[in-house]
GROMACS .gro file of C-alpha atoms in nm:
model
  151
    1UNK     CA    1  -0.611  -6.424  -9.303
    2UNK     CA    2  -0.283  -6.599  -9.374
    3UNK     CA    3  -0.096  -6.357  -9.145
    4UNK     CA    4  -0.349  -6.417  -8.860
    5UNK     CA    5  -0.308  -6.795  -8.887
    6UNK     CA    6   0.073  -6.764  -8.892
    7UNK     CA    7   0.072  -6.535  -8.590
    8UNK     CA    8  -0.163  -6.772  -8.403
    9UNK     CA    9   0.062  -7.071  -8.486
   10UNK     CA   10   0.369  -6.882  -8.365
   11UNK     CA   11   0.205  -6.784  -8.035
   12UNK     CA   12   0.075  -7.139  -7.981
   13UNK     CA   13   0.418  -7.289  -8.049
   14UNK     CA   14   0.582  -7.045  -7.806
   15UNK     CA   15   0.330  -7.131  -7.532
   16UNK     CA   16   0.383  -7.504  -7.576
   17UNK     CA   17   0.761  -7.472  -7.579
   18UNK     CA   18   0.789  -7.314  -7.234
   19UNK     CA   19   0.690  -7.464  -6.899
   20UNK     CA   20   0.608  -7.248  -6.600
   21UNK     CA   21   0.913  -7.189  -6.381
   22UNK     CA   22   0.746  -7.351  -6.078
   23UNK     CA   23   0.676  -7.676  -6.265
   24UNK     CA   24   0.900  -7.971  -6.198
   25UNK     CA   25   0.877  -8.309  -6.359
   26UNK     CA   26   0.817  -8.586  -6.106
   27UNK     CA   27   1.146  -8.734  -5.987
   28UNK     CA   28   1.194  -9.113  -5.990
   29UNK     CA   29   1.418  -9.210  -5.700
   30UNK     CA   30   1.501  -9.462  -5.432
   31UNK     CA   31   1.408  -9.355  -5.078
   32UNK     CA   32   1.780  -9.335  -4.995
   33UNK     CA   33   1.831  -9.080  -5.277
   34UNK     CA   34   1.565  -8.831  -5.160
   35UNK     CA   35   1.813  -8.639  -4.941
   36UNK     CA   36   2.024  -8.549  -5.245
   37UNK     CA   37   1.735  -8.448  -5.473
   38UNK     CA   38   1.535  -8.160  -5.322
   39UNK     CA   39   1.181  -8.101  -5.447
   40UNK     CA   40   1.120  -7.746  -5.575
   41UNK     CA   41   0.786  -7.574  -5.521
   42UNK     CA   42   0.686  -7.207  -5.505
   43UNK     CA   43   1.028  -7.075  -5.406
   44UNK     CA   44   1.085  -7.352  -5.151
   45UNK     CA   45   1.344  -7.625  -5.166
   46UNK     CA   46   1.199  -7.927  -4.983
   47UNK     CA   47   1.449  -8.197  -4.894
   48UNK     CA   48   1.321  -8.526  -4.755
   49UNK     CA   49   1.610  -8.641  -4.539
   50UNK     CA   50   1.439  -8.957  -4.417
   51UNK     CA   51   1.138  -9.163  -4.522
   52UNK     CA   52   1.045  -9.504  -4.391
   53UNK     CA   53   0.727  -9.696  -4.455
   54UNK     CA   54   0.669  -9.791  -4.092
   55UNK     CA   55   0.836  -9.817  -3.753
   56UNK     CA   56   0.799 -10.148  -3.573
   57UNK     CA   57   0.916 -10.007  -3.244
   58UNK     CA   58   0.873  -9.641  -3.159
   59UNK     CA   59   0.957  -9.437  -2.851
   60UNK     CA   60   0.588  -9.349  -2.823
   61UNK     CA   61   0.345  -9.637  -2.876
   62UNK     CA   62   0.099  -9.439  -3.090
   63UNK     CA   63   0.375  -9.394  -3.351
   64UNK     CA   64   0.445  -9.767  -3.388
   65UNK     CA   65   0.346  -9.914  -3.725
   66UNK     CA   66   0.319  -9.571  -3.892
   67UNK     CA   67   0.530  -9.417  -4.167
   68UNK     CA   68   0.770  -9.143  -4.068
   69UNK     CA   69   0.928  -8.857  -4.267
   70UNK     CA   70   1.200  -8.600  -4.190
   71UNK     CA   71   1.196  -8.284  -4.401
   72UNK     CA   72   1.410  -7.972  -4.437
   73UNK     CA   73   1.256  -7.662  -4.595
   74UNK     CA   74   1.467  -7.383  -4.741
   75UNK     CA   75   1.322  -7.056  -4.869
   76UNK     CA   76   1.529  -6.946  -5.165
   77UNK     CA   77   1.307  -6.650  -5.249
   78UNK     CA   78   1.316  -6.289  -5.130
   79UNK     CA   79   0.976  -6.308  -4.957
   80UNK     CA   80   0.801  -6.521  -4.696
   81UNK     CA   81   0.671  -6.851  -4.835
   82UNK     CA   82   0.381  -7.049  -4.686
   83UNK     CA   83   0.378  -7.426  -4.634
   84UNK     CA   84   0.088  -7.637  -4.517
   85UNK     CA   85   0.147  -7.998  -4.411
   86UNK     CA   86  -0.206  -8.075  -4.531
   87UNK     CA   87  -0.078  -8.022  -4.888
   88UNK     CA   88   0.174  -8.305  -4.843
   89UNK     CA   89   0.054  -8.658  -4.907
   90UNK     CA   90   0.204  -8.995  -4.983
   91UNK     CA   91   0.028  -9.269  -5.178
   92UNK     CA   92   0.163  -9.620  -5.139
   93UNK     CA   93   0.187  -9.885  -5.407
   94UNK     CA   94  -0.125 -10.042  -5.255
   95UNK     CA   95  -0.322  -9.721  -5.321
   96UNK     CA   96  -0.346  -9.620  -4.954
   97UNK     CA   97  -0.287  -9.250  -4.891
   98UNK     CA   98  -0.112  -9.135  -4.572
   99UNK     CA   99  -0.082  -8.781  -4.440
  100UNK     CA  100   0.110  -8.601  -4.164
  101UNK     CA  101  -0.081  -8.653  -3.837
  102UNK     CA  102   0.182  -8.573  -3.571
  103UNK     CA  103   0.469  -8.325  -3.583
  104UNK     CA  104   0.754  -8.438  -3.361
  105UNK     CA  105   0.912  -8.164  -3.150
  106UNK     CA  106   1.195  -8.195  -2.900
  107UNK     CA  107   0.958  -8.175  -2.603
  108UNK     CA  108   0.640  -8.336  -2.735
  109UNK     CA  109   0.432  -8.399  -3.044
  110UNK     CA  110   0.160  -8.179  -3.186
  111UNK     CA  111  -0.081  -8.148  -3.475
  112UNK     CA  112   0.106  -8.039  -3.789
  113UNK     CA  113   0.055  -7.665  -3.834
  114UNK     CA  114   0.083  -7.449  -4.144
  115UNK     CA  115   0.371  -7.202  -4.128
  116UNK     CA  116   0.555  -6.934  -4.323
  117UNK     CA  117   0.927  -6.955  -4.389
  118UNK     CA  118   1.125  -6.630  -4.384
  119UNK     CA  119   1.341  -6.527  -4.681
  120UNK     CA  120   1.671  -6.719  -4.693
  121UNK     CA  121   1.565  -6.924  -4.388
  122UNK     CA  122   1.582  -7.299  -4.336
  123UNK     CA  123   1.395  -7.522  -4.094
  124UNK     CA  124   1.365  -7.894  -4.032
  125UNK     CA  125   1.077  -8.096  -3.896
  126UNK     CA  126   0.966  -8.452  -3.857
  127UNK     CA  127   0.620  -8.595  -3.920
  128UNK     CA  128   0.453  -8.920  -3.825
  129UNK     CA  129   0.202  -9.018  -4.092
  130UNK     CA  130  -0.149  -9.160  -4.057
  131UNK     CA  131  -0.046  -9.519  -4.131
  132UNK     CA  132   0.191  -9.751  -4.310
  133UNK     CA  133   0.341  -9.654  -4.646
  134UNK     CA  134   0.412  -9.931  -4.894
  135UNK     CA  135   0.666  -9.887  -5.172
  136UNK     CA  136   0.674  -9.789  -5.452
  137UNK     CA  137   0.512  -9.467  -5.334
  138UNK     CA  138   0.415  -9.133  -5.483
  139UNK     CA  139   0.474  -8.799  -5.310
  140UNK     CA  140   0.230  -8.518  -5.383
  141UNK     CA  141   0.246  -8.153  -5.285
  142UNK     CA  142  -0.089  -7.989  -5.341
  143UNK     CA  143  -0.221  -8.116  -5.673
  144UNK     CA  144   0.120  -8.195  -5.817
  145UNK     CA  145   0.303  -8.529  -5.826
  146UNK     CA  146   0.653  -8.442  -5.701
  147UNK     CA  147   0.826  -8.782  -5.687
  148UNK     CA  148   0.786  -9.154  -5.736
  149UNK     CA  149   0.988  -9.342  -5.477
  150UNK     CA  150   1.103  -9.702  -5.451
  151UNK     CA  151   1.252  -9.863  -5.142
   0.00000   0.00000   0.00000
């Protein structure tokens, strides 16, 4: 009995001592620091190169007053990695959640689409969000809090 309890305690201690490799503690940053602190998730390095809470004047009127984010994705794994913009959400200090609603392309804008990133590939995109984002804000990817951001 004593040996079983000791073995159980050892296994439990080992499990508690190690975090999964994909886990990352939520970063606490200023919006201006996001570009130098990539978020890591499922083999992807996700760098937010620009985040503003709202645009007063926008080149297209439907974008005015909405938050805006520029992101670069880099696949550091040896296999294709999926990304869905619907997994990305921002929650402002006022509790209002905003999501990607438009993806800005060189020629036009479109609904944000899920995609797969090839091994060792990098791509950048820009999203307009569903509304204003007030700071401090939280950035979630899927069910995980990735970062807490101040202005």
